[in-house]
Structure formats: structure tokens, C-alpha cells
PDB file of C-alpha atoms in Angstrom:
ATOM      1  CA  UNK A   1      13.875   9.139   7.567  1.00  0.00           C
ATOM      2  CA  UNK A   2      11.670   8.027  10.728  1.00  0.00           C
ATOM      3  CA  UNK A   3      10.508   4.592  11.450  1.00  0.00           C
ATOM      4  CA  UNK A   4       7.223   6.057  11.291  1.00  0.00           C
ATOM      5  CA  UNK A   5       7.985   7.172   7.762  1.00  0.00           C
ATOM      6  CA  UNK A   6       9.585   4.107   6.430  1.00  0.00           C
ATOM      7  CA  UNK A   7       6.847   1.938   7.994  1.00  0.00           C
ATOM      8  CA  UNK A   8       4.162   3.853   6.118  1.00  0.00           C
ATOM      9  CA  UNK A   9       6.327   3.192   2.761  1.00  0.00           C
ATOM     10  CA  UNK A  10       6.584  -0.058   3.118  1.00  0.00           C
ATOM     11  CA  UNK A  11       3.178  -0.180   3.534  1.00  0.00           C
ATOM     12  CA  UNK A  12       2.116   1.745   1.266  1.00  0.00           C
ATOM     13  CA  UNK A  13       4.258  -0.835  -1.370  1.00  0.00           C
ATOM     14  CA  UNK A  14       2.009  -3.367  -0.190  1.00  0.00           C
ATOM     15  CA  UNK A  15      -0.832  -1.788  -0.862  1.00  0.00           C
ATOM     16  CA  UNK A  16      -0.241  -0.286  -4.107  1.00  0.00           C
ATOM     17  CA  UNK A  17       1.406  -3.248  -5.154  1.00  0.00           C
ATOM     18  CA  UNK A  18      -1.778  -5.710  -4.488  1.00  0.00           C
ATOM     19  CA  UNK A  19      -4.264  -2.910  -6.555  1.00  0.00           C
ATOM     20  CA  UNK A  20      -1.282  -3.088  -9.363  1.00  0.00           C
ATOM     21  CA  UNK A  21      -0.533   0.370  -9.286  1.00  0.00           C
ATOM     22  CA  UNK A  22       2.852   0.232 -10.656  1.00  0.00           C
ATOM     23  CA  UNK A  23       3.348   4.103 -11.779  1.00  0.00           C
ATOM     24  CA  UNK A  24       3.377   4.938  -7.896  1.00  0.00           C
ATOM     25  CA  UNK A  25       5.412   1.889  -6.636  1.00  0.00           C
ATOM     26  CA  UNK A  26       7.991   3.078  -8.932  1.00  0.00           C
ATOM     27  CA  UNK A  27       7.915   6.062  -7.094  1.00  0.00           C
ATOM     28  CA  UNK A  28       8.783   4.636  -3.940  1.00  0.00           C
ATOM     29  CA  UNK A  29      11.820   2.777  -5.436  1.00  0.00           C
ATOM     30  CA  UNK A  30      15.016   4.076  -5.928  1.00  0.00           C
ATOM     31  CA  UNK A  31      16.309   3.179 -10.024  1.00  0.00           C
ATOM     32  CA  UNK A  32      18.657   0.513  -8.878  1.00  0.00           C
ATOM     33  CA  UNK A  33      16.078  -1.110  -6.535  1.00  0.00           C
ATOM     34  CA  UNK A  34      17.302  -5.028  -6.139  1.00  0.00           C
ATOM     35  CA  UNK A  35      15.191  -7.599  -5.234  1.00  0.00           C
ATOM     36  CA  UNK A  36      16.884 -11.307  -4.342  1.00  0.00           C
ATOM     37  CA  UNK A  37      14.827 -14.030  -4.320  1.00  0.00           C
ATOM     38  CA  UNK A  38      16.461 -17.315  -2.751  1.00  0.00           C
ATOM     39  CA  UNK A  39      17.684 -20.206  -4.890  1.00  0.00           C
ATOM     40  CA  UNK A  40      15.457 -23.104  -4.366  1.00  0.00           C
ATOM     41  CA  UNK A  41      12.480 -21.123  -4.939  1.00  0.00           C
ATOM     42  CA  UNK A  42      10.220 -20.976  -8.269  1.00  0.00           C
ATOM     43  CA  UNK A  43      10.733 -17.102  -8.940  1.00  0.00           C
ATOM     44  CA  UNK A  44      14.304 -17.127  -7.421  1.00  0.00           C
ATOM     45  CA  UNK A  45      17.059 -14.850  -8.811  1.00  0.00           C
ATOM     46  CA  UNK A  46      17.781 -11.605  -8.732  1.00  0.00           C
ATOM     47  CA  UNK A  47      15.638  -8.315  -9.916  1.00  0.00           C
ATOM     48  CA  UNK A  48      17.303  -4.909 -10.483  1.00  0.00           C
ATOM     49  CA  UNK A  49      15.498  -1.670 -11.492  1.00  0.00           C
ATOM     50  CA  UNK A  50      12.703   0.558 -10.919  1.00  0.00           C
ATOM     51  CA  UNK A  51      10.241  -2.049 -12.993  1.00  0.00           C
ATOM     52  CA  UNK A  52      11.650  -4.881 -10.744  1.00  0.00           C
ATOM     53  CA  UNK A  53       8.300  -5.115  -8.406  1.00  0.00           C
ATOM     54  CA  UNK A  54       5.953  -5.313 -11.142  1.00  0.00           C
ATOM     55  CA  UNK A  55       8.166  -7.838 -13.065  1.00  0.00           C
ATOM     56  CA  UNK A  56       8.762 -10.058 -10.050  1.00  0.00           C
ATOM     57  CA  UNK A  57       4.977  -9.658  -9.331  1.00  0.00           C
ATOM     58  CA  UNK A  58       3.918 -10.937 -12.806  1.00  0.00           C
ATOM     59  CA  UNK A  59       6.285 -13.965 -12.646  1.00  0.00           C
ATOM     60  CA  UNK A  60       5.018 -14.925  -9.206  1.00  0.00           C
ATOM     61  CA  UNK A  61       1.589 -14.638  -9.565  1.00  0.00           C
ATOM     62  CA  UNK A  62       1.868 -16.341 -12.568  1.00  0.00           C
ATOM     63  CA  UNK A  63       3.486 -19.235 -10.974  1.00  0.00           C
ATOM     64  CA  UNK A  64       1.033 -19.279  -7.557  1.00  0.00           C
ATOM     65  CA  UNK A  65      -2.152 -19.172  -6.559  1.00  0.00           C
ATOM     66  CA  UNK A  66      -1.805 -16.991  -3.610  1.00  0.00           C
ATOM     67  CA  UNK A  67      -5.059 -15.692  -1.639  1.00  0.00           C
ATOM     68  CA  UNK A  68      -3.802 -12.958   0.089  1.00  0.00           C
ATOM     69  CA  UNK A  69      -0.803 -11.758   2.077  1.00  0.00           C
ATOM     70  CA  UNK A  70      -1.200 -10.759   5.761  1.00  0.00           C
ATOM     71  CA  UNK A  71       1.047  -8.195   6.849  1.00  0.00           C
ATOM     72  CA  UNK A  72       1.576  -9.519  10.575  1.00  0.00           C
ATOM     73  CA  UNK A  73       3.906  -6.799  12.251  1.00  0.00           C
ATOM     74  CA  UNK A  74       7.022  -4.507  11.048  1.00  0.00           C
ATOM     75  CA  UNK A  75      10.231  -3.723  13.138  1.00  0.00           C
ATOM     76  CA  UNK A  76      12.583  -1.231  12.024  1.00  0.00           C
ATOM     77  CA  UNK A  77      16.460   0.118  12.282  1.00  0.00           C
ATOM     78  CA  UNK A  78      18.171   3.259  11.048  1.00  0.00           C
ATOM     79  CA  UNK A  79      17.824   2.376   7.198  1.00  0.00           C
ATOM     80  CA  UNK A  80      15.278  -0.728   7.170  1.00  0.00           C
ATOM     81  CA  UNK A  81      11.856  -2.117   7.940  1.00  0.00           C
ATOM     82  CA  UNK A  82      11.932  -5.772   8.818  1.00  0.00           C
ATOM     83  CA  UNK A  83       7.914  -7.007   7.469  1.00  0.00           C
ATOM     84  CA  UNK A  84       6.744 -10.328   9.139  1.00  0.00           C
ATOM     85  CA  UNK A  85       3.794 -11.543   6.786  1.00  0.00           C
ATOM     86  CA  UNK A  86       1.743 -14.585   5.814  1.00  0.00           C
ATOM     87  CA  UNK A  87       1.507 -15.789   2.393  1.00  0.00           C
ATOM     88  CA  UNK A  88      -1.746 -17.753   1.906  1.00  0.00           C
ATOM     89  CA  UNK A  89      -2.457 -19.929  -1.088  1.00  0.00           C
ATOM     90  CA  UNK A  90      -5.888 -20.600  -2.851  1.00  0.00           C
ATOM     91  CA  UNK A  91      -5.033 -24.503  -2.483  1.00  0.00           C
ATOM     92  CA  UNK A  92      -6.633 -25.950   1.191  1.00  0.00           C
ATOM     93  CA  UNK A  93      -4.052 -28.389   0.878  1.00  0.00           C
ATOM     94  CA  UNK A  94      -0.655 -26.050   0.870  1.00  0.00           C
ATOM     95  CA  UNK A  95       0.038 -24.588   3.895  1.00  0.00           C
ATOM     96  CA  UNK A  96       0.356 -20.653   4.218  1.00  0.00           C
ATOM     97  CA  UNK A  97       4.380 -19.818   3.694  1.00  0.00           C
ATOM     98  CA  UNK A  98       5.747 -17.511   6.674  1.00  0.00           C
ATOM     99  CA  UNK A  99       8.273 -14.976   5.572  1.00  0.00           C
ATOM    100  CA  UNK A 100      10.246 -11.953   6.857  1.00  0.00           C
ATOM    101  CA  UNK A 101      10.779  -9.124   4.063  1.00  0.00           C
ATOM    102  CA  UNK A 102      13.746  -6.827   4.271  1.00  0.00           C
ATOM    103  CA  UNK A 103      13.437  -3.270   3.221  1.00  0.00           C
ATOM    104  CA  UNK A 104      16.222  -1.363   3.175  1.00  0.00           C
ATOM    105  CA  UNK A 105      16.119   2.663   2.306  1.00  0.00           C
ATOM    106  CA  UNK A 106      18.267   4.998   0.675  1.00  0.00           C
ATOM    107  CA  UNK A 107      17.478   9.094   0.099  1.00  0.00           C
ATOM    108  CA  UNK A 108      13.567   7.847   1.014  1.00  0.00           C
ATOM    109  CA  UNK A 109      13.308   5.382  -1.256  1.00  0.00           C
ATOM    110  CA  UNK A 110      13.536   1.817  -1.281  1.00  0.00           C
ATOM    111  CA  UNK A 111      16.621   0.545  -2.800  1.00  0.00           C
ATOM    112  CA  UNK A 112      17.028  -3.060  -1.894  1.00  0.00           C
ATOM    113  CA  UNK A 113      14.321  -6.375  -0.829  1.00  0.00           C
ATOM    114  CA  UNK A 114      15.232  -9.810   0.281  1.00  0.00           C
ATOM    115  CA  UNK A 115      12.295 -11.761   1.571  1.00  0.00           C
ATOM    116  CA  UNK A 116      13.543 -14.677   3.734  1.00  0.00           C
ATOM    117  CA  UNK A 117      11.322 -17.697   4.187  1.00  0.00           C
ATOM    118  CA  UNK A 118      11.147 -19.792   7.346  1.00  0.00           C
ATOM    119  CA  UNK A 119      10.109 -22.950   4.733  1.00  0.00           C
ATOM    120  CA  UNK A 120      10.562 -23.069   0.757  1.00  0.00           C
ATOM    121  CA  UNK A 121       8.237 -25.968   0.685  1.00  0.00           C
ATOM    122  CA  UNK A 122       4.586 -24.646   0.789  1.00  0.00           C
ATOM    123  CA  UNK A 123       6.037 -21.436  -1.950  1.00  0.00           C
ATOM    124  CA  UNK A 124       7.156 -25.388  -3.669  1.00  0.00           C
ATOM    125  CA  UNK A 125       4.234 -26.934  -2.993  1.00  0.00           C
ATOM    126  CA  UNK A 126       1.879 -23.773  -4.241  1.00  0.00           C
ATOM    127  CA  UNK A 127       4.002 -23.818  -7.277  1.00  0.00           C
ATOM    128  CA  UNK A 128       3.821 -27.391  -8.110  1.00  0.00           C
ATOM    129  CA  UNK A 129      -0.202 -27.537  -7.036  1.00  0.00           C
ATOM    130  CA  UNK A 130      -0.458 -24.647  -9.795  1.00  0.00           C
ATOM    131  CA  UNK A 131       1.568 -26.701 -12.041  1.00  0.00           C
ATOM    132  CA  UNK A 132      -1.144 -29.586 -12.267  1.00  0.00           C
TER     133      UNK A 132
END
């Protein structure tokens, strides 16, 4: 697969994941997909299947109030797309959370995603603000 090709997957999961169109985002996932989520964080554990998007997407939205996600640039290697995005939260007072999300691909699919935060606290801070 091309870095052109995995770069329009990727963001093609974004998009079809913010519209909630989970029939084609399982599509783009291979049936063992696995998505880790870091300990420390309100959704964190581990998410394993073709259903794993939508499921982690229900918990987290029902946890946050995020605003939007800006997709700020992608790099890529011979079986991943690195995604540097902004995760912005309806509360003024939490600051937006800055994250890298790691794609990896297997047979054109995605198999396996582990976002990495630069700082747990405003995903914390979102959650607790939520919370209240």
C-alpha cells in the first residue's frame, strides 16, 4: 500500500467516523483491529474487533464534550500513518488536548491504533468538567 493510499484511509476513518458511519469504518478495519487507550485516561483500556471504533467512540463522547478534532498533518512509514491532531473541548476553560494517533496497516486495512497524548490533563479536565 502507498502513503498516498494509507493517508486517504486514515482519513477517510476520520471522516466517516465524525458523520457515524460505522458500516463503512468497519470496512476499513481489519476483524482484530486493537485500539489502546493509555492508563490514566477516562476511556483507557484496550478495544479489539471490527466494532471497536464505534464502541470506543460511544464511551468517549459520552464522557467529553469535545468540539471538534483538527487533523493537523500525517507522516507515514512502510505499514503506518502517524496523525498529529487537536482535540478541542466545548468547555472555554479546558485547554484543547494535542495528540499523535498511530495507524498501523495490514492487507489494506487498519489493524491496530494507539493515540499518544502530549498531556492527559485537559482529556482529565474535559472529563471531570463533563462530570459536574
Amino acid at each position: 500500500m502507498s502513503s498516498e493510499q494509507m493517508v486517504a484511509v486514515v482519513n477517510e476513518l476520520y471522516a466517516e467516523c465524525a458523520v457515524g458511519n460505522w458500516d463503512r469504518v468497519a470496512e476499513l478495519v481489519t476483524d482484530d483491529l486493537e485500539i489502546v487507550e493509555a492508563k490514566g485516561l477516562p476511556m483507557e483500556g484496550t478495544y479489539r474487533g471490527k466494532t471497536a471504533l464505534q464502541e470506543l467512540f460511544v464511551k468517549v463522547f459520552g464522557m467529553l464534550d469535545i468540539s471538534g478534532v483538527d487533523l493537523l498533518d500525517m507522516c507515514t512509514g512502510k505499514d503506518h500513518v502517524v496523525a498529529l491532531a487537536r482535540m478541542n473541548f466545548a468547555d472555554p476553560d479546558v485547554p484543547a488536548a494535542e495528540l499523535a494517533e498511530a495507524f498501523r496497516f495490514r492487507d489494506g486495512k487498519v489493524c491496530s491504533i494507539v493515540p499518544y497524548y502530549f498531556d492527559q490533563a485537559p482529556v482529565r479536565a474535559a472529563a471531570d468538567a463533563k462530570a459536574a
